Amino acid sequence: MKKIIVLAMAVSLTATVISCKKGAEKISSAVLNLGGETEANSIIDFNNNFVDSYKNTSKHIERILKYTEEAVVKSKGGNVMIMPVIISSMDYTLSKIKEVPSGFGKDKAAIEADFNTYKAKKENIEKKLEELKSYMNSEDYKDDKGAKAESIKKEIESDANVLYAAGESVMAKIKPATDAAEEIILKDHPMKEYIISSKNVMNSLDSVIDLLGKQYEGKFNEAEAQKKYDEFVKLVEANSKMDFNVKDQQYSYKKSQFEGFNKAASNFVDNYRKLIRDSKEAGKIPDNNIQQMDSSYETVLSAYNTFVK
């Protein structure tokens, strides 16, 4: 099956509407000269595997950082009811990446450098976590009053910052070629119209999340929130009205996934409407509403990625 771009979190990779790209023909031609559809698929595979790895790794590191915070508190005599449980995660998608595709052209070396930094810091964080676990389980903090826990915490935080920077850099560098590669694949893809329409929805969704994030940190602006709501609803309704009629039978099962994506987007609309009402009454966006929107966004994103895979 032809590969389509998998999207990451809004903070990492914003969906790009293919018909609106600037300079896409130039980039697309460069990819075509390096192997056409085969090279395009290699680029998209790299993108999809890295996106999956970066998403899962980011969540895993968040849990690790929480563990280090609690470890420092406990090792210094503070009250910690239950230490967080951190289970080692197997990054299968990262292991699928054997090399950086040549289709990235002049950016290949820079991508490799960031990618290698990402892998090195990821590995180092895991090693430091195991060292901290051993230290806490053996209660060695009773000998140094938590000094080592504090030291490891700082090392993990430093490595995490470098990993995030490297991950974001990889995302930024691979995006132009990945968009161009998808354009090649979509040229005669049986689901082209449904994918492009759904990416329009994701574009709008990312814009919504960006606005709500700013308003959550600042002041709630009902007019701005309502405007984004109206724009998003219009796209969701248009996408939901599309009759999924793909003649190629190998894509027939995608109909239920397309409908699942639209249902998830519609649920987001319901939560968004509730957020506007609650925020208007409170004068700011309540914590529970922003958490609900974050969870709902992840559901829509997951449904989209399932549909286009």
PDB file of C-alpha atoms in Angstrom:
ATOM      1  CA  MET A   1       0.000   0.000   0.000  1.00  0.00           C
ATOM      2  CA  LYS A   2       1.229   3.477  -0.772  1.00  0.00           C
ATOM      3  CA  LYS A   3       2.576   5.358   2.231  1.00  0.00           C
ATOM      4  CA  ILE A   4       1.027   8.551   3.584  1.00  0.00           C
ATOM      5  CA  ILE A   5       2.493  10.903   6.171  1.00  0.00           C
ATOM      6  CA  VAL A   6       1.691  10.190   9.791  1.00  0.00           C
ATOM      7  CA  LEU A   7       1.293  13.338  11.870  1.00  0.00           C
ATOM      8  CA  ALA A   8       2.824  14.041  15.248  1.00  0.00           C
ATOM      9  CA  MET A   9       1.728  16.335  18.033  1.00  0.00           C
ATOM     10  CA  ALA A  10       0.709  19.856  17.085  1.00  0.00           C
ATOM     11  CA  VAL A  11       3.808  21.252  18.766  1.00  0.00           C
ATOM     12  CA  SER A  12       5.998  19.041  16.632  1.00  0.00           C
ATOM     13  CA  LEU A  13       4.559  18.692  13.164  1.00  0.00           C
ATOM     14  CA  THR A  14       1.675  20.669  11.738  1.00  0.00           C
ATOM     15  CA  ALA A  15      -0.242  19.129   8.868  1.00  0.00           C
ATOM     16  CA  THR A  16       0.394  20.858   5.561  1.00  0.00           C
ATOM     17  CA  VAL A  17      -2.282  21.124   2.897  1.00  0.00           C
ATOM     18  CA  ILE A  18      -0.630  19.818  -0.249  1.00  0.00           C
ATOM     19  CA  SER A  19      -2.372  22.211  -2.616  1.00  0.00           C
ATOM     20  CA  CYS A  20      -1.058  25.198  -0.677  1.00  0.00           C
ATOM     21  CA  LYS A  21       2.641  24.340  -0.481  1.00  0.00           C
ATOM     22  CA  LYS A  22       5.110  26.852  -1.881  1.00  0.00           C
ATOM     23  CA  GLY A  23       7.941  25.502  -4.004  1.00  0.00           C
ATOM     24  CA  ALA A  24       6.592  21.973  -3.847  1.00  0.00           C
ATOM     25  CA  GLU A  25       7.273  21.262  -7.526  1.00  0.00           C
ATOM     26  CA  LYS A  26      10.978  21.968  -7.141  1.00  0.00           C
ATOM     27  CA  ILE A  27      11.322  19.723  -4.101  1.00  0.00           C
ATOM     28  CA  SER A  28       9.098  17.063  -5.658  1.00  0.00           C
ATOM     29  CA  SER A  29      11.238  16.923  -8.790  1.00  0.00           C
ATOM     30  CA  ALA A  30      14.351  16.449  -6.699  1.00  0.00           C
ATOM     31  CA  VAL A  31      12.771  13.478  -4.954  1.00  0.00           C
ATOM     32  CA  LEU A  32      11.570  12.004  -8.243  1.00  0.00           C
ATOM     33  CA  ASN A  33      15.068  12.170  -9.694  1.00  0.00           C
ATOM     34  CA  LEU A  34      16.290  10.090  -6.759  1.00  0.00           C
ATOM     35  CA  GLY A  35      13.992   7.152  -7.375  1.00  0.00           C
ATOM     36  CA  GLY A  36      10.415   8.342  -7.755  1.00  0.00           C
ATOM     37  CA  GLU A  37       7.781   6.517  -5.749  1.00  0.00           C
ATOM     38  CA  THR A  38      10.246   4.104  -4.136  1.00  0.00           C
ATOM     39  CA  GLU A  39      12.334   6.960  -2.771  1.00  0.00           C
ATOM     40  CA  ALA A  40       9.194   8.823  -1.743  1.00  0.00           C
ATOM     41  CA  ASN A  41       8.019   5.798   0.233  1.00  0.00           C
ATOM     42  CA  SER A  42      11.416   5.585   1.952  1.00  0.00           C
ATOM     43  CA  ILE A  43      11.155   9.201   3.049  1.00  0.00           C
ATOM     44  CA  ILE A  44       7.605   8.726   4.334  1.00  0.00           C
ATOM     45  CA  ASP A  45       8.610   5.536   6.164  1.00  0.00           C
ATOM     46  CA  PHE A  46      11.388   7.450   7.908  1.00  0.00           C
ATOM     47  CA  ASN A  47       8.965  10.226   8.834  1.00  0.00           C
ATOM     48  CA  ASN A  48       6.305   7.857  10.152  1.00  0.00           C
ATOM     49  CA  ASN A  49       8.726   5.771  12.193  1.00  0.00           C
ATOM     50  CA  PHE A  50      10.435   8.815  13.658  1.00  0.00           C
ATOM     51  CA  VAL A  51       7.107  10.492  14.467  1.00  0.00           C
ATOM     52  CA  ASP A  52       5.909   7.379  16.325  1.00  0.00           C
ATOM     53  CA  SER A  53       9.207   7.127  18.200  1.00  0.00           C
ATOM     54  CA  TYR A  54       9.260  10.805  19.127  1.00  0.00           C
ATOM     55  CA  LYS A  55       5.654  10.800  20.345  1.00  0.00           C
ATOM     56  CA  ASN A  56       6.110   7.719  22.524  1.00  0.00           C
ATOM     57  CA  THR A  57       9.542   8.788  23.756  1.00  0.00           C
ATOM     58  CA  SER A  58       8.260  12.228  24.757  1.00  0.00           C
ATOM     59  CA  LYS A  59       5.499  10.692  26.857  1.00  0.00           C
ATOM     60  CA  HIS A  60       7.930   8.195  28.381  1.00  0.00           C
ATOM     61  CA  ILE A  61      10.382  10.952  29.325  1.00  0.00           C
ATOM     62  CA  GLU A  62       7.586  12.943  30.956  1.00  0.00           C
ATOM     63  CA  ARG A  63       7.001   9.978  33.267  1.00  0.00           C
ATOM     64  CA  ILE A  64      10.727   9.636  33.904  1.00  0.00           C
ATOM     65  CA  LEU A  65      11.027  13.298  34.856  1.00  0.00           C
ATOM     66  CA  LYS A  66       8.137  12.877  37.292  1.00  0.00           C
ATOM     67  CA  TYR A  67       9.944   9.890  38.792  1.00  0.00           C
ATOM     68  CA  THR A  68      13.153  11.906  39.250  1.00  0.00           C
ATOM     69  CA  GLU A  69      11.240  14.656  41.035  1.00  0.00           C
ATOM     70  CA  GLU A  70       9.666  12.206  43.460  1.00  0.00           C
ATOM     71  CA  ALA A  71      12.995  10.415  43.922  1.00  0.00           C
ATOM     72  CA  VAL A  72      14.683  13.633  45.030  1.00  0.00           C
ATOM     73  CA  VAL A  73      11.877  14.416  47.461  1.00  0.00           C
ATOM     74  CA  LYS A  74      11.932  10.945  48.972  1.00  0.00           C
ATOM     75  CA  SER A  75      15.727  10.684  49.112  1.00  0.00           C
ATOM     76  CA  LYS A  76      15.905  13.939  51.019  1.00  0.00           C
ATOM     77  CA  GLY A  77      13.405  12.775  53.634  1.00  0.00           C
ATOM     78  CA  GLY A  78      10.273  14.225  52.088  1.00  0.00           C
ATOM     79  CA  ASN A  79       6.895  12.528  52.128  1.00  0.00           C
ATOM     80  CA  VAL A  80       6.158  10.470  49.011  1.00  0.00           C
ATOM     81  CA  MET A  81       3.200   8.147  49.322  1.00  0.00           C
ATOM     82  CA  ILE A  82       3.952   5.949  46.286  1.00  0.00           C
ATOM     83  CA  MET A  83       6.831   6.241  43.879  1.00  0.00           C
ATOM     84  CA  PRO A  84       5.750   6.358  40.210  1.00  0.00           C
ATOM     85  CA  VAL A  85       6.137   3.070  38.369  1.00  0.00           C
ATOM     86  CA  ILE A  86       8.289   3.419  35.263  1.00  0.00           C
ATOM     87  CA  ILE A  87       8.236   0.477  32.880  1.00  0.00           C
ATOM     88  CA  SER A  88      11.025   0.189  30.332  1.00  0.00           C
ATOM     89  CA  SER A  89       9.672   0.904  26.872  1.00  0.00           C
ATOM     90  CA  MET A  90      10.700  -0.923  23.713  1.00  0.00           C
ATOM     91  CA  ASP A  91      10.960   1.510  20.816  1.00  0.00           C
ATOM     92  CA  TYR A  92      10.133  -0.797  17.924  1.00  0.00           C
ATOM     93  CA  THR A  93       9.544   2.032  15.452  1.00  0.00           C
ATOM     94  CA  LEU A  94      12.990   3.498  16.060  1.00  0.00           C
ATOM     95  CA  SER A  95      14.555   0.116  15.420  1.00  0.00           C
ATOM     96  CA  LYS A  96      12.918   0.121  11.974  1.00  0.00           C
ATOM     97  CA  ILE A  97      15.054   3.073  10.936  1.00  0.00           C
ATOM     98  CA  LYS A  98      18.219   1.621   9.453  1.00  0.00           C
ATOM     99  CA  GLU A  99      19.429   4.801   7.778  1.00  0.00           C
ATOM    100  CA  VAL A 100      18.419   8.304   6.770  1.00  0.00           C
ATOM    101  CA  PRO A 101      17.111   8.130   3.157  1.00  0.00           C
ATOM    102  CA  SER A 102      19.199   9.766   0.455  1.00  0.00           C
ATOM    103  CA  GLY A 103      16.065  11.560  -0.744  1.00  0.00           C
ATOM    104  CA  PHE A 104      16.626  14.228   1.900  1.00  0.00           C
ATOM    105  CA  GLY A 105      19.450  15.458  -0.315  1.00  0.00           C
ATOM    106  CA  LYS A 106      21.638  18.221   1.092  1.00  0.00           C
ATOM    107  CA  ASP A 107      19.856  18.004   4.462  1.00  0.00           C
ATOM    108  CA  LYS A 108      20.722  14.332   4.917  1.00  0.00           C
ATOM    109  CA  ALA A 109      23.940  14.945   6.905  1.00  0.00           C
ATOM    110  CA  ALA A 110      22.296  17.453   9.248  1.00  0.00           C
ATOM    111  CA  ILE A 111      19.335  15.127   9.789  1.00  0.00           C
ATOM    112  CA  GLU A 112      21.718  12.256  10.583  1.00  0.00           C
ATOM    113  CA  ALA A 113      23.551  14.400  13.137  1.00  0.00           C
ATOM    114  CA  ASP A 114      20.335  15.355  14.931  1.00  0.00           C
ATOM    115  CA  PHE A 115      19.014  11.809  14.654  1.00  0.00           C
ATOM    116  CA  ASN A 116      22.180  10.361  16.202  1.00  0.00           C
ATOM    117  CA  THR A 117      21.998  12.920  19.018  1.00  0.00           C
ATOM    118  CA  TYR A 118      18.366  11.946  19.605  1.00  0.00           C
ATOM    119  CA  LYS A 119      19.261   8.239  19.829  1.00  0.00           C
ATOM    120  CA  ALA A 120      22.284   8.858  22.078  1.00  0.00           C
ATOM    121  CA  LYS A 121      20.373  11.001  24.562  1.00  0.00           C
ATOM    122  CA  LYS A 122      17.452   8.586  24.571  1.00  0.00           C
ATOM    123  CA  GLU A 123      19.811   5.718  25.434  1.00  0.00           C
ATOM    124  CA  ASN A 124      21.600   7.754  28.089  1.00  0.00           C
ATOM    125  CA  ILE A 125      18.330   8.745  29.775  1.00  0.00           C
ATOM    126  CA  GLU A 126      17.337   5.070  30.030  1.00  0.00           C
ATOM    127  CA  LYS A 127      20.720   4.191  31.574  1.00  0.00           C
ATOM    128  CA  LYS A 128      20.472   7.030  34.090  1.00  0.00           C
ATOM    129  CA  LEU A 129      16.933   5.956  34.975  1.00  0.00           C
ATOM    130  CA  GLU A 130      18.106   2.421  35.776  1.00  0.00           C
ATOM    131  CA  GLU A 131      20.921   3.862  37.870  1.00  0.00           C
ATOM    132  CA  LEU A 132      18.444   5.993  39.793  1.00  0.00           C
ATOM    133  CA  LYS A 133      16.064   3.068  40.278  1.00  0.00           C
ATOM    134  CA  SER A 134      18.884   0.963  41.721  1.00  0.00           C
ATOM    135  CA  TYR A 135      19.877   3.807  44.019  1.00  0.00           C
ATOM    136  CA  MET A 136      16.301   4.226  45.285  1.00  0.00           C
ATOM    137  CA  ASN A 137      15.530   0.508  45.623  1.00  0.00           C
ATOM    138  CA  SER A 138      18.688  -0.133  47.632  1.00  0.00           C
ATOM    139  CA  GLU A 139      17.977   2.985  49.704  1.00  0.00           C
ATOM    140  CA  ASP A 140      21.519   4.223  49.161  1.00  0.00           C
ATOM    141  CA  TYR A 141      20.134   7.725  49.643  1.00  0.00           C
ATOM    142  CA  LYS A 142      20.414   7.077  53.364  1.00  0.00           C
ATOM    143  CA  ASP A 143      24.178   7.292  52.926  1.00  0.00           C
ATOM    144  CA  ASP A 144      24.406  10.535  50.932  1.00  0.00           C
ATOM    145  CA  LYS A 145      21.105  12.203  51.885  1.00  0.00           C
ATOM    146  CA  GLY A 146      19.835  12.255  48.318  1.00  0.00           C
ATOM    147  CA  ALA A 147      22.861  13.887  46.676  1.00  0.00           C
ATOM    148  CA  LYS A 148      23.076  11.289  43.898  1.00  0.00           C
ATOM    149  CA  ALA A 149      19.344  11.470  43.194  1.00  0.00           C
ATOM    150  CA  GLU A 150      19.611  15.209  42.703  1.00  0.00           C
ATOM    151  CA  SER A 151      22.655  14.803  40.461  1.00  0.00           C
ATOM    152  CA  ILE A 152      20.994  12.185  38.248  1.00  0.00           C
ATOM    153  CA  LYS A 153      17.844  14.297  38.044  1.00  0.00           C
ATOM    154  CA  LYS A 154      19.847  17.207  36.641  1.00  0.00           C
ATOM    155  CA  GLU A 155      21.622  14.949  34.147  1.00  0.00           C
ATOM    156  CA  ILE A 156      18.346  13.476  32.898  1.00  0.00           C
ATOM    157  CA  GLU A 157      16.769  16.928  32.604  1.00  0.00           C
ATOM    158  CA  SER A 158      19.771  18.158  30.609  1.00  0.00           C
ATOM    159  CA  ASP A 159      19.687  15.128  28.296  1.00  0.00           C
ATOM    160  CA  ALA A 160      15.921  15.490  27.874  1.00  0.00           C
ATOM    161  CA  ASN A 161      16.300  19.117  26.756  1.00  0.00           C
ATOM    162  CA  VAL A 162      18.917  18.109  24.180  1.00  0.00           C
ATOM    163  CA  LEU A 163      16.748  15.195  22.996  1.00  0.00           C
ATOM    164  CA  TYR A 164      13.715  17.440  22.537  1.00  0.00           C
ATOM    165  CA  ALA A 165      15.780  20.013  20.642  1.00  0.00           C
ATOM    166  CA  ALA A 166      17.221  17.303  18.378  1.00  0.00           C
ATOM    167  CA  GLY A 167      13.772  15.777  17.837  1.00  0.00           C
ATOM    168  CA  GLU A 168      12.223  19.111  16.881  1.00  0.00           C
ATOM    169  CA  SER A 169      15.151  19.799  14.571  1.00  0.00           C
ATOM    170  CA  VAL A 170      14.686  16.459  12.797  1.00  0.00           C
ATOM    171  CA  MET A 171      10.975  17.204  12.405  1.00  0.00           C
ATOM    172  CA  ALA A 172      11.660  20.618  10.883  1.00  0.00           C
ATOM    173  CA  LYS A 173      14.341  19.338   8.514  1.00  0.00           C
ATOM    174  CA  ILE A 174      12.411  16.340   7.163  1.00  0.00           C
ATOM    175  CA  LYS A 175       9.121  18.155   6.662  1.00  0.00           C
ATOM    176  CA  PRO A 176       9.725  19.760   3.211  1.00  0.00           C
ATOM    177  CA  ALA A 177      10.932  16.542   1.594  1.00  0.00           C
ATOM    178  CA  THR A 178       8.262  14.498   3.373  1.00  0.00           C
ATOM    179  CA  ASP A 179       5.504  16.790   2.123  1.00  0.00           C
ATOM    180  CA  ALA A 180       6.942  16.554  -1.389  1.00  0.00           C
ATOM    181  CA  ALA A 181       7.168  12.774  -1.132  1.00  0.00           C
ATOM    182  CA  GLU A 182       3.544  12.579  -0.100  1.00  0.00           C
ATOM    183  CA  GLU A 183       2.598  14.743  -3.067  1.00  0.00           C
ATOM    184  CA  ILE A 184       4.200  12.170  -5.346  1.00  0.00           C
ATOM    185  CA  ILE A 185       2.297   9.352  -3.657  1.00  0.00           C
ATOM    186  CA  LEU A 186      -0.979  11.258  -3.637  1.00  0.00           C
ATOM    187  CA  LYS A 187      -0.760  12.098  -7.326  1.00  0.00           C
ATOM    188  CA  ASP A 188      -2.716   8.994  -8.271  1.00  0.00           C
ATOM    189  CA  HIS A 189      -3.719   7.707  -4.842  1.00  0.00           C
ATOM    190  CA  PRO A 190      -7.273   6.254  -4.720  1.00  0.00           C
ATOM    191  CA  MET A 191      -7.989   8.101  -1.446  1.00  0.00           C
ATOM    192  CA  LYS A 192      -6.475  11.428  -2.488  1.00  0.00           C
ATOM    193  CA  GLU A 193      -9.592  13.577  -2.026  1.00  0.00           C
ATOM    194  CA  TYR A 194     -10.367  12.078   1.392  1.00  0.00           C
ATOM    195  CA  ILE A 195      -6.797  12.467   2.624  1.00  0.00           C
ATOM    196  CA  ILE A 196      -6.506  16.086   1.500  1.00  0.00           C
ATOM    197  CA  SER A 197      -9.875  16.960   3.026  1.00  0.00           C
ATOM    198  CA  SER A 198      -8.933  15.236   6.286  1.00  0.00           C
ATOM    199  CA  LYS A 199      -5.617  17.082   6.369  1.00  0.00           C
ATOM    200  CA  ASN A 200      -7.586  20.316   6.063  1.00  0.00           C
ATOM    201  CA  VAL A 201      -9.400  19.267   9.227  1.00  0.00           C
ATOM    202  CA  MET A 202      -6.076  18.536  10.950  1.00  0.00           C
ATOM    203  CA  ASN A 203      -4.675  21.909   9.880  1.00  0.00           C
ATOM    204  CA  SER A 204      -7.623  23.645  11.462  1.00  0.00           C
ATOM    205  CA  LEU A 205      -7.392  21.447  14.544  1.00  0.00           C
ATOM    206  CA  ASP A 206      -3.745  22.370  15.076  1.00  0.00           C
ATOM    207  CA  SER A 207      -4.720  26.019  14.789  1.00  0.00           C
ATOM    208  CA  VAL A 208      -7.405  25.504  17.436  1.00  0.00           C
ATOM    209  CA  ILE A 209      -4.979  23.817  19.817  1.00  0.00           C
ATOM    210  CA  ASP A 210      -2.446  26.595  19.317  1.00  0.00           C
ATOM    211  CA  LEU A 211      -5.050  29.265  20.129  1.00  0.00           C
ATOM    212  CA  LEU A 212      -6.408  27.468  23.186  1.00  0.00           C
ATOM    213  CA  GLY A 213      -2.885  26.912  24.490  1.00  0.00           C
ATOM    214  CA  LYS A 214      -2.187  30.642  24.325  1.00  0.00           C
ATOM    215  CA  GLN A 215      -5.529  31.527  25.900  1.00  0.00           C
ATOM    216  CA  TYR A 216      -5.052  28.977  28.660  1.00  0.00           C
ATOM    217  CA  GLU A 217      -1.788  30.650  29.625  1.00  0.00           C
ATOM    218  CA  GLY A 218      -3.278  34.118  29.228  1.00  0.00           C
ATOM    219  CA  LYS A 219      -6.808  35.489  29.038  1.00  0.00           C
ATOM    220  CA  PHE A 220      -9.791  33.738  27.471  1.00  0.00           C
ATOM    221  CA  ASN A 221     -11.075  35.551  24.385  1.00  0.00           C
ATOM    222  CA  GLU A 222     -14.524  34.260  23.504  1.00  0.00           C
ATOM    223  CA  ALA A 223     -14.651  35.957  20.097  1.00  0.00           C
ATOM    224  CA  GLU A 224     -11.363  34.395  18.951  1.00  0.00           C
ATOM    225  CA  ALA A 225     -12.293  30.988  20.332  1.00  0.00           C
ATOM    226  CA  GLN A 226     -15.700  31.128  18.650  1.00  0.00           C
ATOM    227  CA  LYS A 227     -14.166  32.121  15.307  1.00  0.00           C
ATOM    228  CA  LYS A 228     -11.817  29.127  15.394  1.00  0.00           C
ATOM    229  CA  TYR A 229     -14.732  26.938  16.425  1.00  0.00           C
ATOM    230  CA  ASP A 230     -16.810  28.057  13.436  1.00  0.00           C
ATOM    231  CA  GLU A 231     -13.905  27.445  11.030  1.00  0.00           C
ATOM    232  CA  PHE A 232     -13.245  23.997  12.432  1.00  0.00           C
ATOM    233  CA  VAL A 233     -16.911  22.947  12.472  1.00  0.00           C
ATOM    234  CA  LYS A 234     -17.291  23.917   8.813  1.00  0.00           C
ATOM    235  CA  LEU A 235     -14.405  21.645   7.790  1.00  0.00           C
ATOM    236  CA  VAL A 236     -15.526  18.751   9.992  1.00  0.00           C
ATOM    237  CA  GLU A 237     -19.043  18.910   8.576  1.00  0.00           C
ATOM    238  CA  ALA A 238     -17.733  19.006   5.006  1.00  0.00           C
ATOM    239  CA  ASN A 239     -15.465  16.027   5.632  1.00  0.00           C
ATOM    240  CA  SER A 240     -18.247  14.071   7.330  1.00  0.00           C
ATOM    241  CA  LYS A 241     -20.572  14.598   4.354  1.00  0.00           C
ATOM    242  CA  MET A 242     -18.105  13.034   1.919  1.00  0.00           C
ATOM    243  CA  ASP A 243     -19.288   9.703   0.583  1.00  0.00           C
ATOM    244  CA  PHE A 244     -16.349   7.312   0.874  1.00  0.00           C
ATOM    245  CA  ASN A 245     -16.510   5.644  -2.502  1.00  0.00           C
ATOM    246  CA  VAL A 246     -13.126   4.169  -3.434  1.00  0.00           C
ATOM    247  CA  LYS A 247     -13.245   1.648  -6.277  1.00  0.00           C
ATOM    248  CA  ASP A 248      -9.960  -0.055  -5.381  1.00  0.00           C
ATOM    249  CA  GLN A 249     -11.095  -2.870  -3.055  1.00  0.00           C
ATOM    250  CA  GLN A 250      -7.841  -2.971  -1.090  1.00  0.00           C
ATOM    251  CA  TYR A 251      -8.946   0.331   0.465  1.00  0.00           C
ATOM    252  CA  SER A 252     -12.523  -0.692   1.242  1.00  0.00           C
ATOM    253  CA  TYR A 253     -11.729  -1.224   4.937  1.00  0.00           C
ATOM    254  CA  LYS A 254     -10.613   2.400   5.117  1.00  0.00           C
ATOM    255  CA  LYS A 255     -14.236   3.517   5.043  1.00  0.00           C
ATOM    256  CA  SER A 256     -14.783   2.645   8.705  1.00  0.00           C
ATOM    257  CA  GLN A 257     -11.495   4.355   9.631  1.00  0.00           C
ATOM    258  CA  PHE A 258     -12.539   7.490   7.741  1.00  0.00           C
ATOM    259  CA  GLU A 259     -15.840   7.472   9.597  1.00  0.00           C
ATOM    260  CA  GLY A 260     -13.982   6.904  12.862  1.00  0.00           C
ATOM    261  CA  PHE A 261     -11.826   9.961  12.188  1.00  0.00           C
ATOM    262  CA  ASN A 262     -14.913  12.076  11.507  1.00  0.00           C
ATOM    263  CA  LYS A 263     -16.588  10.835  14.672  1.00  0.00           C
ATOM    264  CA  ALA A 264     -13.515  11.717  16.739  1.00  0.00           C
ATOM    265  CA  ALA A 265     -13.435  15.174  15.144  1.00  0.00           C
ATOM    266  CA  SER A 266     -17.142  15.642  15.919  1.00  0.00           C
ATOM    267  CA  ASN A 267     -16.538  14.687  19.551  1.00  0.00           C
ATOM    268  CA  PHE A 268     -13.789  17.304  19.653  1.00  0.00           C
ATOM    269  CA  VAL A 269     -16.359  19.831  18.426  1.00  0.00           C
ATOM    270  CA  ASP A 270     -18.657  18.907  21.323  1.00  0.00           C
ATOM    271  CA  ASN A 271     -15.835  19.319  23.849  1.00  0.00           C
ATOM    272  CA  TYR A 272     -14.814  22.612  22.247  1.00  0.00           C
ATOM    273  CA  ARG A 273     -18.362  23.960  22.555  1.00  0.00           C
ATOM    274  CA  LYS A 274     -18.371  22.974  26.237  1.00  0.00           C
ATOM    275  CA  LEU A 275     -15.009  24.662  26.765  1.00  0.00           C
ATOM    276  CA  ILE A 276     -16.283  27.946  25.314  1.00  0.00           C
ATOM    277  CA  ARG A 277     -19.331  27.876  27.595  1.00  0.00           C
ATOM    278  CA  ASP A 278     -17.361  26.958  30.732  1.00  0.00           C
ATOM    279  CA  SER A 279     -14.576  29.429  29.997  1.00  0.00           C
ATOM    280  CA  LYS A 280     -17.057  32.238  29.435  1.00  0.00           C
ATOM    281  CA  GLU A 281     -18.552  31.608  32.862  1.00  0.00           C
ATOM    282  CA  ALA A 282     -15.172  31.254  34.596  1.00  0.00           C
ATOM    283  CA  GLY A 283     -13.429  34.078  32.723  1.00  0.00           C
ATOM    284  CA  LYS A 284     -10.578  31.708  31.884  1.00  0.00           C
ATOM    285  CA  ILE A 285     -10.106  28.218  30.508  1.00  0.00           C
ATOM    286  CA  PRO A 286     -10.543  25.738  33.398  1.00  0.00           C
ATOM    287  CA  ASP A 287      -7.900  23.034  33.900  1.00  0.00           C
ATOM    288  CA  ASN A 288     -10.327  20.173  33.374  1.00  0.00           C
ATOM    289  CA  ASN A 289     -11.460  21.635  30.044  1.00  0.00           C
ATOM    290  CA  ILE A 290      -7.958  22.037  28.656  1.00  0.00           C
ATOM    291  CA  GLN A 291      -7.116  18.506  29.764  1.00  0.00           C
ATOM    292  CA  GLN A 292     -10.237  17.219  28.044  1.00  0.00           C
ATOM    293  CA  MET A 293      -9.300  19.047  24.848  1.00  0.00           C
ATOM    294  CA  ASP A 294      -5.778  17.646  24.964  1.00  0.00           C
ATOM    295  CA  SER A 295      -7.123  14.114  25.329  1.00  0.00           C
ATOM    296  CA  SER A 296      -9.678  14.692  22.584  1.00  0.00           C
ATOM    297  CA  TYR A 297      -6.967  16.043  20.275  1.00  0.00           C
ATOM    298  CA  GLU A 298      -4.871  12.923  20.779  1.00  0.00           C
ATOM    299  CA  THR A 299      -7.913  10.811  19.871  1.00  0.00           C
ATOM    300  CA  VAL A 300      -8.490  12.736  16.636  1.00  0.00           C
ATOM    301  CA  LEU A 301      -4.794  12.584  15.770  1.00  0.00           C
ATOM    302  CA  SER A 302      -4.676   8.847  16.397  1.00  0.00           C
ATOM    303  CA  ALA A 303      -7.786   8.304  14.271  1.00  0.00           C
ATOM    304  CA  TYR A 304      -6.265  10.327  11.433  1.00  0.00           C
ATOM    305  CA  ASN A 305      -2.993   8.417  11.552  1.00  0.00           C
ATOM    306  CA  THR A 306      -4.861   5.102  11.568  1.00  0.00           C
ATOM    307  CA  PHE A 307      -6.851   6.211   8.522  1.00  0.00           C
ATOM    308  CA  VAL A 308      -3.856   7.275   6.422  1.00  0.00           C
ATOM    309  CA  LYS A 309      -1.518   4.420   7.360  1.00  0.00           C
TER     310      LYS A 309
END
